[in-house]
Coordinates of C-alpha atoms and ligand atoms in Angstrom, one line a residue:
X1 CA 2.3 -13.7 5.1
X2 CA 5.4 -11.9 6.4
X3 CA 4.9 -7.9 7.2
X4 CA 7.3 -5.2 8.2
X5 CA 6.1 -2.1 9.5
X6 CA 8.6 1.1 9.3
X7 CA 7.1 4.0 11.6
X8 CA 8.5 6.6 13.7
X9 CA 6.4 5.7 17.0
X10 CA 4.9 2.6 18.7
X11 CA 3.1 2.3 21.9
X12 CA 3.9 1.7 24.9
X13 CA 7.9 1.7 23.5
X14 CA 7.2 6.2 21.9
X15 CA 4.0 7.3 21.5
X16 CA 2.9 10.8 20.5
X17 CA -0.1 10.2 19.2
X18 CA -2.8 7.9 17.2
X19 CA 0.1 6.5 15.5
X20 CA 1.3 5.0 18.3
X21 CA -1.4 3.3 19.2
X22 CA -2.0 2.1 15.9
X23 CA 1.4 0.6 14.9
X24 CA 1.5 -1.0 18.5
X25 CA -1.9 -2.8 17.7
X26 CA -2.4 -3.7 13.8
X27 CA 1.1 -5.9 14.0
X28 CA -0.7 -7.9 17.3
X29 CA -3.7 -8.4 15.5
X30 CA -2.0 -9.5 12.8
X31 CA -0.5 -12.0 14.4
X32 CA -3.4 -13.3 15.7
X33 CA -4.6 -13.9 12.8
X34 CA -2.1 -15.8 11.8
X35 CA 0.5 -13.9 9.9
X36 CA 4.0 -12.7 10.9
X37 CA 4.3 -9.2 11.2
X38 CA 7.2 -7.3 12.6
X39 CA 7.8 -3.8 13.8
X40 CA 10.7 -1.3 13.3
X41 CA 11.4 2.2 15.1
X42 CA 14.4 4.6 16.1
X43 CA 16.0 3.5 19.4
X44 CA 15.2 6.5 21.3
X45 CA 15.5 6.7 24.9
X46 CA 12.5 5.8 26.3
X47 CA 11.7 4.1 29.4
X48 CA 10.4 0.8 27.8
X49 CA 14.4 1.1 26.2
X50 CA 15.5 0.6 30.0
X51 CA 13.1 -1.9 30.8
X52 CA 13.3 -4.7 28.4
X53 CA 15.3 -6.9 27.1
X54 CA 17.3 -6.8 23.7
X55 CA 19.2 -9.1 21.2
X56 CA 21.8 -7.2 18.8
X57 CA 20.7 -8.8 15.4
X58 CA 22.3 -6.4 13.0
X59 CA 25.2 -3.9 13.1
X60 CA 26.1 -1.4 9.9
X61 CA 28.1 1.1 8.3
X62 CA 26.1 3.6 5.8
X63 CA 26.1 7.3 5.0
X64 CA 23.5 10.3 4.8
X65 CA 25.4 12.5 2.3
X66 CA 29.3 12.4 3.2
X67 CA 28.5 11.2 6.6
X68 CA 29.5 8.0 7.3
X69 CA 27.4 6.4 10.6
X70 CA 27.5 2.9 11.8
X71 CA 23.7 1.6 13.0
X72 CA 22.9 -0.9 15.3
X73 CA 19.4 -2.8 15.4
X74 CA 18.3 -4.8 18.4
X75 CA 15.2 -7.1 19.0
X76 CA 13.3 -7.0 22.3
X77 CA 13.8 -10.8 23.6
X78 CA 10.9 -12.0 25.2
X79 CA 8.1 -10.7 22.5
X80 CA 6.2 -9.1 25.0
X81 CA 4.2 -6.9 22.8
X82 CA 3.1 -10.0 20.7
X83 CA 4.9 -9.1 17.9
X84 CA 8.7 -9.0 17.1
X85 CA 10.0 -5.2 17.3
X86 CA 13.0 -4.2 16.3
X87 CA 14.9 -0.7 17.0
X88 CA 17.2 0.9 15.2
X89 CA 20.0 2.9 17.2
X90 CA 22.1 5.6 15.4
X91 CA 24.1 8.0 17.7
X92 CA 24.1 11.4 17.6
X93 CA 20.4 11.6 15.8
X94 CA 18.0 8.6 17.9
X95 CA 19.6 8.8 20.8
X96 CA 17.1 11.6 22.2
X97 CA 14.7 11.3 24.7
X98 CA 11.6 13.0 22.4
X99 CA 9.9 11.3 19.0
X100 CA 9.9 14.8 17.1
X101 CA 10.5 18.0 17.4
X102 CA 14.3 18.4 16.5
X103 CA 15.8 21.2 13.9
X104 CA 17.4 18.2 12.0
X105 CA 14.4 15.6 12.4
X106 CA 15.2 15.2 8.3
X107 CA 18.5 14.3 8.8
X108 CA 17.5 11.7 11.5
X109 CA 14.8 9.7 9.8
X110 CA 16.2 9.9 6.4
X111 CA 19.1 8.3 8.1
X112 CA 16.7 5.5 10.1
X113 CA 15.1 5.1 6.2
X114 CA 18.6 4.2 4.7
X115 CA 19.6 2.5 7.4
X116 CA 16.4 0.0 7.8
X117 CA 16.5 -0.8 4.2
X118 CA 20.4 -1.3 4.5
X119 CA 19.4 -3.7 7.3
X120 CA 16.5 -5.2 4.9
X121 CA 18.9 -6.0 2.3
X122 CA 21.0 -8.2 4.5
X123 CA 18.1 -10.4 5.5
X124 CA 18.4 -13.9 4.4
X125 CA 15.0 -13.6 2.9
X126 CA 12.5 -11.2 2.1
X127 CA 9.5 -9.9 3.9
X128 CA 6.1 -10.1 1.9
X129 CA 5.2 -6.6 2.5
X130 CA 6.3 -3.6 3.8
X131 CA 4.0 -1.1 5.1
X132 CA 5.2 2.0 5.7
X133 CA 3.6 4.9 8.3
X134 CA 3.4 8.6 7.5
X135 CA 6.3 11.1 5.7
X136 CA 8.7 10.0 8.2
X137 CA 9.1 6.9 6.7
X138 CA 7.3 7.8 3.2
X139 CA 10.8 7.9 1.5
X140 CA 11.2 4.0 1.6
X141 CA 9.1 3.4 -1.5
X142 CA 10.7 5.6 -3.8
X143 CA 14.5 4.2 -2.7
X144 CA 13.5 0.3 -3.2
X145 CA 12.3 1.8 -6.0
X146 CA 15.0 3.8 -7.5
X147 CA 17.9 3.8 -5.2
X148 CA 20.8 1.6 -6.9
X149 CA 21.9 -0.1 -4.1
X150 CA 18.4 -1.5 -3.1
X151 CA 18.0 -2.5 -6.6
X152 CA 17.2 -6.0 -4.9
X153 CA 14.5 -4.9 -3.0
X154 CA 12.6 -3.6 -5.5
X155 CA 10.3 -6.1 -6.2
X156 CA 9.0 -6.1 -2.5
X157 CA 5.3 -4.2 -2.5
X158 CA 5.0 -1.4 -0.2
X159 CA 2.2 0.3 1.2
X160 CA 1.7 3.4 2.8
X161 CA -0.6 4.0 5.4
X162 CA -1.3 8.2 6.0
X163 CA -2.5 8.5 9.5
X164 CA -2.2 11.7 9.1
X165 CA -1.5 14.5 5.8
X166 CA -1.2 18.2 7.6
X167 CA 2.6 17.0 8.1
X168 CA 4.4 15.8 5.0
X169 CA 8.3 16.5 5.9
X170 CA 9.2 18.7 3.4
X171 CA 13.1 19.2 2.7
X172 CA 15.0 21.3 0.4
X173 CA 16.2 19.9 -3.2
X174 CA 19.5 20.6 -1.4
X175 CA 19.3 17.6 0.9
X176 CA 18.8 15.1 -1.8
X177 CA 22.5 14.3 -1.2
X178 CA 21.3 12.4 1.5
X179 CA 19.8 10.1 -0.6
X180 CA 21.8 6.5 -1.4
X181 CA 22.3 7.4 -5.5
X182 CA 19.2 7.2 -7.4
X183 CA 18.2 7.6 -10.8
X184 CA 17.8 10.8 -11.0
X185 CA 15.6 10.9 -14.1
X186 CA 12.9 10.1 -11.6
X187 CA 13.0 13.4 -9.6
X188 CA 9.4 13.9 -10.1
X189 CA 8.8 11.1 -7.5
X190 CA 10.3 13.3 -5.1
X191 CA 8.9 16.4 -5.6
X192 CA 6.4 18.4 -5.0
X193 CA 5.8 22.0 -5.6
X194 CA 9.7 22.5 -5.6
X195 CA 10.6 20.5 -2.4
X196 CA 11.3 17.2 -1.8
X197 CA 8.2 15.9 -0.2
X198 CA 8.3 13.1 1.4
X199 CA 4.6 12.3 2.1
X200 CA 3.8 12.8 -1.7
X201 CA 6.5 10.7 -2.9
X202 CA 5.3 8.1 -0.8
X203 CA 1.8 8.6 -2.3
X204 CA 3.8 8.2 -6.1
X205 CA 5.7 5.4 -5.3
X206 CA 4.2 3.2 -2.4
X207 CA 1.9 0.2 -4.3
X208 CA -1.0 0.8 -2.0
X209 CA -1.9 4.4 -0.1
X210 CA -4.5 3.2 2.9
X211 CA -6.1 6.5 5.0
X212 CA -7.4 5.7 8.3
X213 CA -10.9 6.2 7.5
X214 CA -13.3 6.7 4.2
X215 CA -14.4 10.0 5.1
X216 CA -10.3 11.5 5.8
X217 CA -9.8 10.1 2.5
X218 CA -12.4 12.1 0.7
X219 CA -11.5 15.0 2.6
X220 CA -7.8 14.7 1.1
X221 CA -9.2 15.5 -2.4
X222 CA -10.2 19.0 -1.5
X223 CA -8.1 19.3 1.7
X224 CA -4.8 18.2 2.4
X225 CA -2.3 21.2 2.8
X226 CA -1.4 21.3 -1.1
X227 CA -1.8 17.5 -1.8
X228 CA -5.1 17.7 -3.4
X229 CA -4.6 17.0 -7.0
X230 CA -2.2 14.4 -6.2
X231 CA -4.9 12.3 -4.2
X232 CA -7.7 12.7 -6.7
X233 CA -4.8 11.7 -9.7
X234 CA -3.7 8.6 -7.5
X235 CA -7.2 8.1 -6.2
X236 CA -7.1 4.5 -7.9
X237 CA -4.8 2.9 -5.8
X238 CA -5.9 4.7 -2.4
X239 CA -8.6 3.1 -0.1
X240 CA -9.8 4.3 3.8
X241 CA -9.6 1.7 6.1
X242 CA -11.0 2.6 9.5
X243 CA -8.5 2.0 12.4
X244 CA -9.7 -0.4 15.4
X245 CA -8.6 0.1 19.4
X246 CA -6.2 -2.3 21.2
X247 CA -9.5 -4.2 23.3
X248 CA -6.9 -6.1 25.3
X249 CA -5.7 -2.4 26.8
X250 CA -8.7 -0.2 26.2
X251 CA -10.7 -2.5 27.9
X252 CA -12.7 -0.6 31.3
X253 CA -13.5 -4.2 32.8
X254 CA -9.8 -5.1 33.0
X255 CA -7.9 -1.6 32.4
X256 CA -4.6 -1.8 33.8
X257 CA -4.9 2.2 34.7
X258 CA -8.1 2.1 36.8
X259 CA -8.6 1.2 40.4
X260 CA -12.4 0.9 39.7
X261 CA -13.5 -1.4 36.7
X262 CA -17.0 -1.7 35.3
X263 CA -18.5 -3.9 32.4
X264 CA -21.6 -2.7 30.1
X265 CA -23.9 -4.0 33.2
X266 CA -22.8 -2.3 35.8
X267 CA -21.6 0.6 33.8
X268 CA -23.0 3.8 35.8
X269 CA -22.0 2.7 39.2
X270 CA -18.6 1.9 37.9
X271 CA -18.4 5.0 36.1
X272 CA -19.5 7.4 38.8
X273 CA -16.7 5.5 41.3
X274 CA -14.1 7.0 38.5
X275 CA -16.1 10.3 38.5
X276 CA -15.7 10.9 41.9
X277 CA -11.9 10.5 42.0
X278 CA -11.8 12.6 39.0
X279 CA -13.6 15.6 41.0
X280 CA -11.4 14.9 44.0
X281 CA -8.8 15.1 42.4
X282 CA -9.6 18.3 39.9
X283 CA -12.4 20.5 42.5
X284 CA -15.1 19.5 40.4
X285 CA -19.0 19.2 41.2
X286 CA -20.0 15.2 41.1
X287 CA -23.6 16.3 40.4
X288 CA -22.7 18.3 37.3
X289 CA -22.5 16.4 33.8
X290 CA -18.6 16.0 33.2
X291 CA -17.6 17.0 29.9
X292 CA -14.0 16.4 29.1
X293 CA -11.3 17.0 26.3
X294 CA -8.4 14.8 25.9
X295 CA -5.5 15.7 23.3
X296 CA -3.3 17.8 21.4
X297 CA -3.9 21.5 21.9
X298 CA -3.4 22.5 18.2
X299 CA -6.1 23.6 16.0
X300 CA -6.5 20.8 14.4
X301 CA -8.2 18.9 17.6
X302 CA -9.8 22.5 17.7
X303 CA -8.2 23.3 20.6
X304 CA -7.8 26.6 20.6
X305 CA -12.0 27.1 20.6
X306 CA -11.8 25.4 24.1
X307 CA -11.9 28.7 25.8
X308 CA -14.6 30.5 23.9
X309 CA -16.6 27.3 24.5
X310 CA -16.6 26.7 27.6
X311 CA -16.8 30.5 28.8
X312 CA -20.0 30.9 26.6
X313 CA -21.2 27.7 28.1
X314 CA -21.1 28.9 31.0
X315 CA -22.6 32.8 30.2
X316 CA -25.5 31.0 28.4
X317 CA -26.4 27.9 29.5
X318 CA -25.6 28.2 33.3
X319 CA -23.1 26.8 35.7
X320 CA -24.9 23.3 34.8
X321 CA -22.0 21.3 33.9
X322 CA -17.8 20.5 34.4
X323 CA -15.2 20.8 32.3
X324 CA -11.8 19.0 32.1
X325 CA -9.4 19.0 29.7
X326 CA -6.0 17.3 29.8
X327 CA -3.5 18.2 26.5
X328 CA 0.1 19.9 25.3
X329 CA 0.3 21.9 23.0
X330 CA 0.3 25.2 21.1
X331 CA 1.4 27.9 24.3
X332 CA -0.8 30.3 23.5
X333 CA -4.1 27.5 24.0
X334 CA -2.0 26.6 27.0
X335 CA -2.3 29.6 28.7
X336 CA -5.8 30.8 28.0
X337 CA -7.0 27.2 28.8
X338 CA -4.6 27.7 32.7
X339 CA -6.0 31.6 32.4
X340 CA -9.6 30.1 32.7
X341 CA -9.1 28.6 36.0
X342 CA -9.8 31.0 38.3
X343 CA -13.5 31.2 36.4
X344 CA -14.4 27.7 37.2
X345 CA -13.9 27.3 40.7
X346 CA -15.9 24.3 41.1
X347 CA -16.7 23.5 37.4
X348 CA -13.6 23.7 35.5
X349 CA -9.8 22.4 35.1
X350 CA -6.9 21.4 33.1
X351 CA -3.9 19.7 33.2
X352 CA -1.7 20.2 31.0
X353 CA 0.9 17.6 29.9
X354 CA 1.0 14.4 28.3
X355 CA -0.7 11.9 31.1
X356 CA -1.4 8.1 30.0
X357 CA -2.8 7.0 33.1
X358 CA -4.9 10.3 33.9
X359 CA -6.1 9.8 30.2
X360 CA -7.8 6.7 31.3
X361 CA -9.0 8.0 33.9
X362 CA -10.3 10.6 32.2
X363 CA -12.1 8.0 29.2
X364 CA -13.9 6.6 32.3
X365 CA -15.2 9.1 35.1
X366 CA -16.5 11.0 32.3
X367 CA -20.2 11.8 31.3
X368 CA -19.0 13.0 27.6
X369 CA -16.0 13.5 25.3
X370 CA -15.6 16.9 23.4
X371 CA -13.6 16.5 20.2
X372 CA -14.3 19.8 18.0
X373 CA -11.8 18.6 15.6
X374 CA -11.1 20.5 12.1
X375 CA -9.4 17.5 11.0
X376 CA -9.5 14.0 12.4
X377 CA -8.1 11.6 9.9
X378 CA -9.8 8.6 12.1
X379 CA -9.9 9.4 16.0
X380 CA -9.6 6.9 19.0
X381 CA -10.9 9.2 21.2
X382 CA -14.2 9.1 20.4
X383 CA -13.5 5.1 20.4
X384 CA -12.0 4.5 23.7
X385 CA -14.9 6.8 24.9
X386 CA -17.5 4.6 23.6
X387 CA -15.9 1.5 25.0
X388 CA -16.3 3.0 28.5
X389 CA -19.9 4.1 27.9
X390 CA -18.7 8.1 27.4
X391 CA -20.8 10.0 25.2
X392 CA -18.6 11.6 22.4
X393 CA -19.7 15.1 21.1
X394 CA -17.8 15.4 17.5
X395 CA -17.6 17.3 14.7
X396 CA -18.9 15.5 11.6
X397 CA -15.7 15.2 10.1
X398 CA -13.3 11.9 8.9
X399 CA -13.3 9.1 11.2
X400 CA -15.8 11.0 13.8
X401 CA -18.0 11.0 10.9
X402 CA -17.5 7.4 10.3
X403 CA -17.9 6.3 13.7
X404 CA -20.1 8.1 15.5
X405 CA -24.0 8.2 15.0
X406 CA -25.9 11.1 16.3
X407 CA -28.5 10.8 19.1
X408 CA -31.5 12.0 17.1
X409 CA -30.6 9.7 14.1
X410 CA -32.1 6.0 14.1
X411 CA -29.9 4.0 16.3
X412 CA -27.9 7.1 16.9
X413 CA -25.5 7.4 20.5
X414 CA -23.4 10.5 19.9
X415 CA -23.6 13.7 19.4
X416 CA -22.5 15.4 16.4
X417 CA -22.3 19.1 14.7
X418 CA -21.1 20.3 11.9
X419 CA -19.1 23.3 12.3
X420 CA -15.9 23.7 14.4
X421 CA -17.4 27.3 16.0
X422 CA -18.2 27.5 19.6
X423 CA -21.3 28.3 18.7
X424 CA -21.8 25.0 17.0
X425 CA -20.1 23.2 20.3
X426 CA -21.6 25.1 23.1
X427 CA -25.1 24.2 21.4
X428 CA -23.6 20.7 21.5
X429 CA -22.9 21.2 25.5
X430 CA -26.2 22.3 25.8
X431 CA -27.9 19.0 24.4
X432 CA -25.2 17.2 26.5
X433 CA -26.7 18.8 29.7
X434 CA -30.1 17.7 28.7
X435 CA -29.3 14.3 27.7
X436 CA -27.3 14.0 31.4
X437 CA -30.6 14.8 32.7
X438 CA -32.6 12.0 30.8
X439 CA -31.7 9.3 33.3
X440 CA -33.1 6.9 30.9
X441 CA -32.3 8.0 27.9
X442 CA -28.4 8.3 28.9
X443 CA -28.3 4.6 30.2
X444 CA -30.0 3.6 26.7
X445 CA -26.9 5.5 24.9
X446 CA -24.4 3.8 27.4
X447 CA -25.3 0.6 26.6
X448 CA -25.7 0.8 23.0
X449 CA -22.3 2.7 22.6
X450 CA -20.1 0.3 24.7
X451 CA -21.6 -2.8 22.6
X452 CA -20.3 -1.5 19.4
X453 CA -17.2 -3.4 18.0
X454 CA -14.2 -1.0 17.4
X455 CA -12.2 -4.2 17.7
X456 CA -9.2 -4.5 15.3
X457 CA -10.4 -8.1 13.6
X458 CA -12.3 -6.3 11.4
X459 CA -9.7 -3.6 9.9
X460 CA -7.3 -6.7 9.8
X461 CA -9.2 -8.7 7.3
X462 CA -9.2 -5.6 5.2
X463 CA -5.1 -5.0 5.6
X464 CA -4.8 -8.5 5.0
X465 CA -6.8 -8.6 1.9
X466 CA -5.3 -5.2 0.6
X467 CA -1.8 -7.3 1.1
X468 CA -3.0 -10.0 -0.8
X469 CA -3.5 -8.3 -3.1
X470 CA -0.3 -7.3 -3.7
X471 CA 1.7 -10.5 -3.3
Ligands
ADP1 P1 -3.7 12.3 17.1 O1 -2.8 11.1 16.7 O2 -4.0 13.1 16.0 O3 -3.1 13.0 18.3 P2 -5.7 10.3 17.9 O4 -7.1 10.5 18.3 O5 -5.5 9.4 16.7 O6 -5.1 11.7 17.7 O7 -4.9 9.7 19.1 C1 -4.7 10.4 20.2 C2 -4.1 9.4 21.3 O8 -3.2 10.2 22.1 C3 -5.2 8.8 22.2 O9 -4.7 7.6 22.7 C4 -5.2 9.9 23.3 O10 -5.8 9.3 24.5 C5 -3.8 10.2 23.5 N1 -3.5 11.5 24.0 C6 -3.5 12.7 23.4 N2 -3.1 13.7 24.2 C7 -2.8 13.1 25.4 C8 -2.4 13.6 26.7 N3 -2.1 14.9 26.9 N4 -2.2 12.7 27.7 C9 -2.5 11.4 27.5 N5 -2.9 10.9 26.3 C10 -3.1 11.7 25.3

C-alpha cells in the first residue's frame, strides 16, 4: 500500500511540536511494515535543508488567485529518514526560516496545498492514500473533491489526522479566490460559522478523520473551539488512534543526546549521572526530587499556572524539591516564569527557548514530569518520560488520560489529578515528594513505567487497517 502524507512539519527536517515527531515516525514505521509511505512538506530553510542531499523531481507553474508562482519539489537522495520525503519550494512564501507564525501563513499553505496536488496529478500513478495533518493541509480533501482541475484525483481516499483542533486556520470568504475553481454549489464544505474553515472542511470532506487518542476525541464533542456539533454529526467516520514514540530516537540506552545512557536495570544510577549535570548546569540541589516541565508556554500545556504552582509549593510544602522548566511561549508566562528566579536560588530554573538536546536531557535527569495540561490531544511527553523511568504527573485529560495510570490504582505508575488549578498540582508535587522518598516504591514505578510499549507497531496496525479500509 502506497501512502502520502501532506503536513506542515516533520522532525528532524521542522519541528514545532508533536506533529513533528509524529509525521517523522508513522511514515518509518510504516515502512517497516512493509508499505510505502512518503512524506511532503514546505521547503523552508532549515538546517537539515543545508545538510542533505536533494534530487529535483518536479518543477511547476500554478496560481493562488491571479498570482501566478512556479514550484519546485525535491527528494532527499540518500533516504536517510527511512522514508522518501519530498519538499516543496515556493519563493517568496516557504522560503522562511520559521514553520508558522507569518501574517500571510494562508496564503503560503493554501499555495503548498495547490501546489502538491498539482504535483500529484502529474504522477505516473496514483498513491493509495493520502493522509493529510491538521488545517494546514485540511483543504486537500475538499479540492480532490471538488476542485475541477483535480477532477482525476478524486477517487483517491483521504484521511485526516487532527493532532490538534484549538487551531483550525480560518480565512475570510474573501480568499476563496485562492482556490483552483470549484463547484461552488458545495460552499458548505468550506464553511463554517461564516469563514472558510479549513480544519472543518477537512472534517466534511476527508474519508476518514483519526484523533490522536480516544479520550481527545471525546473531548472534541463538547470541546473543540466551536467544532462541537460537527464532530458529534461526523462522529461515524472519526476514530482516536493513540500516537506511539520514535523507540529508535527516544531510546535512553542508545540516545544520541545523552553522554550517560542507562537501560531499565540500571536505571537509577544512570539516571542520577544525568541529574547531576542537570543541577550543575541549572544551580539545583541533587538531594531534592527534580520535578520538571518541558513545552509550550501557552495555556493549553497550562503553562501559565507554573508560577502559582511552584510558589505555593514552595510556601506549603517546604523547600523539599527542584523545579526546571524549559519552554517558549506566551511573554507574559515567559516573564513570571524568568521573574521567579531570584526565589529559587538553589531549587528552581528555566530556560527558555526551544532546546532538543537539553530536552533530552531534561526526560532523563529527572525524578518527575509536570504536564498540567487543559488540553492534550495525545502527549509524548508523558511518553518519552516513561521510557526513561520519569514519573509523569498529568492532568486526566486526552492522551494523559489514556496513557498514564495513577499510582494508587491497580498497576498504576503515574500520577494524575483532575483539575488544571495549582491547587490540584501542588497537591500533586506534594505526593511526588513523598513517593521520591519511598526508595522502594519509586524503583517499583521505574521499572514498571519504562517496560510499557509506547512503540509505534501497535498504532500502525491500526492506520494500516483504517487504510484498508478505504482502498
Ligand atoms: P504539542 O505538539 O502540543 O506541543 P506534544 O506533547 O505532542 O505537544 O509534543 C511536544 C514535543 O515538543 C515533544 O517532543 C517535546 O519534547 C518537544 N518540545 C516542546 N517544547 C520544547 C522546547 N522548548 N525545547 C525542546 N523540545 C520541546
Amino acid at each position: 500500500m502506497e501512502i502520502l502524507h501532506v503536513s506542515a512539519e516533520c522532525y528532524p527536517v521542522a519541528k514545532a511540536g508533536g506533529l513533528g515527531d509524529v509525521v517523522g515516525a508513522l511514515p518509518k514505521y510504516l515502512n517497516k511494515q512493509g508499505h510505502i509511505a512518503k512524506v511532503v512538506i514546505p521547503m523552508y530553510r532549515t538546517k537539515f535543508l543545508y545538510a542533505h542531499e536533494w534530487d529535483v523531481v518536479h518543477k511547476g507553474y500554478t496560481n493562488l488567485g491571479n498570482w501566478w508562482f512556479e514550484f519546485t519539489v525535491i527528494r532527499e537522495r540518500h533516504n536517510v529518514l527511512g522514508f522518501d520525503l519530498y519538499l516543496v519550494d515556493i519563493n517568496g512564501l516557504l522560503d522562511r526560516e520559521k514553520i508558522y507564525g507569518y501574517d500571510d501563513d494562508s496564503e503560503r499553505f493554501t499555495a503548498f496545498q495547490i501546489a502538491v496536488l498539482d504535483w500529484l496529478s502529474a504522477w505516473q500513478h496514483q498513491p493509495d492514500v493520502v493522509h493529510v495533518h491538521d488545517h494546514h493541509t485540511a483543504l486537500i480533501p475538499f479540492m480532490m473533491k471538488y476542485c475541477y482541475k483535480y477532477a482525476g484525483l478524486s477517487n483517491i481516499p483521504t484521511v485526516l489526522t487532527i493532532h490538534n483542533a484549538q487551531y483550525q486556520g480560518w480565512m475570510g470568504w474573501d480568499k476563496t479566490i485562492y482556490l483552483p475553481r470549484w463547484d461552488t454549489w458545495r460552499w458548505g464544505m468550506l464553511d463554517w460559522n461564516n469563514h472558510i474553515n479549513p480544519l472543518a472542511s477537512g472534517i466534511k470532506c476527508a474519508w476518514k478523520v483519526t484523533t490522536v487518542s480516544p479520550s481527545y476525541l471525546e473531548e472534541l464533542k463538547y470541546m473543540s473551539n466551536g467544532l462541537e456539533a460537527l464532530f458529534e454529526y461526523e462522529k461515524g467516520k472519526c476514530s482516536g488512534i493513540l500516537n506511539g514514540i520514535d523507540v529508535d530516537i527516544w531510546d535512553p540506552a542508545i540516545d544520541a543526546y545523552l553522554d550517560n545512557h542507562y537501560s531499565i536495570e540500571e536505571a537509577e544510577a544512570g539516571k542520577a549521572k544525568n541529574k547531576m549535570l542537570l543541577c550543575e548546569q541549572f544551580g539545583l540541589d541533587f538531594d531534592k526530587p527534580l520535578i520538571s516541565f518541558i513545552g509550550r508556554l501557552v495555556g493549553e500545556k497550562g503553562a501559565d499556572l507554573l508560577p502559582g504552582a511552584i510558589g505555593d509549593s514552595f510556601y506549603h510544602i517546604g523547600r523539599r524539591m527542584n523545579f526546571l522548566v524549559l519552554g517558549t511561549g506566551f511573554p507574559e508566562v515567559e516573564s513570571a516564569l524568568s521573574a521567579l528566579k531570584p526565589l529559587g536560588q538553589y531549587d528552581y530554573n528555566v530556560y527558555i527557548g526551544y532546546n532538543e538536546s537539553l530536552s533530552h536531557l531534561i526526560y532523563a535527569g529527572s525524578d518527575f514530569l509536570l504536564m498540567p495540561s487543559r488540553v492534550e490531544p495525545c502527549g509524548l511527553n508523558q511518553m518519552y518520560s516513561m521510557r526513561y523511568g520519569t514519573v509523569p504527573m498529568v492532568r486526566r485529560t486526552g492522551g494523559l488520560k489514556d496513557t498514564v495510570i495513577d499510582v494508587g490504582d491497580k498497576g498504576g505508575y503515574g500520577l494524575s489529578y483532575n483539575d488544571a488549578t495549582v491547587g490540584d498540582i501542588t497537591h500533586a508535587v506534594w505526593r511526588a515528594t513523598e513517593l521520591y522518598h519511598d526508595h522502594k516504591k519509586m524503583n517499583e514505578v521505574r521499572t514498571t513505567m519504562m517496560e510499557l510499549d509506547f512503540s509505534w507497531d501497535r498504532s500502525v496496525r491500526q492506520y494500516v487497517q483504517l487504510y484498508t479500509g478505504l482502498i
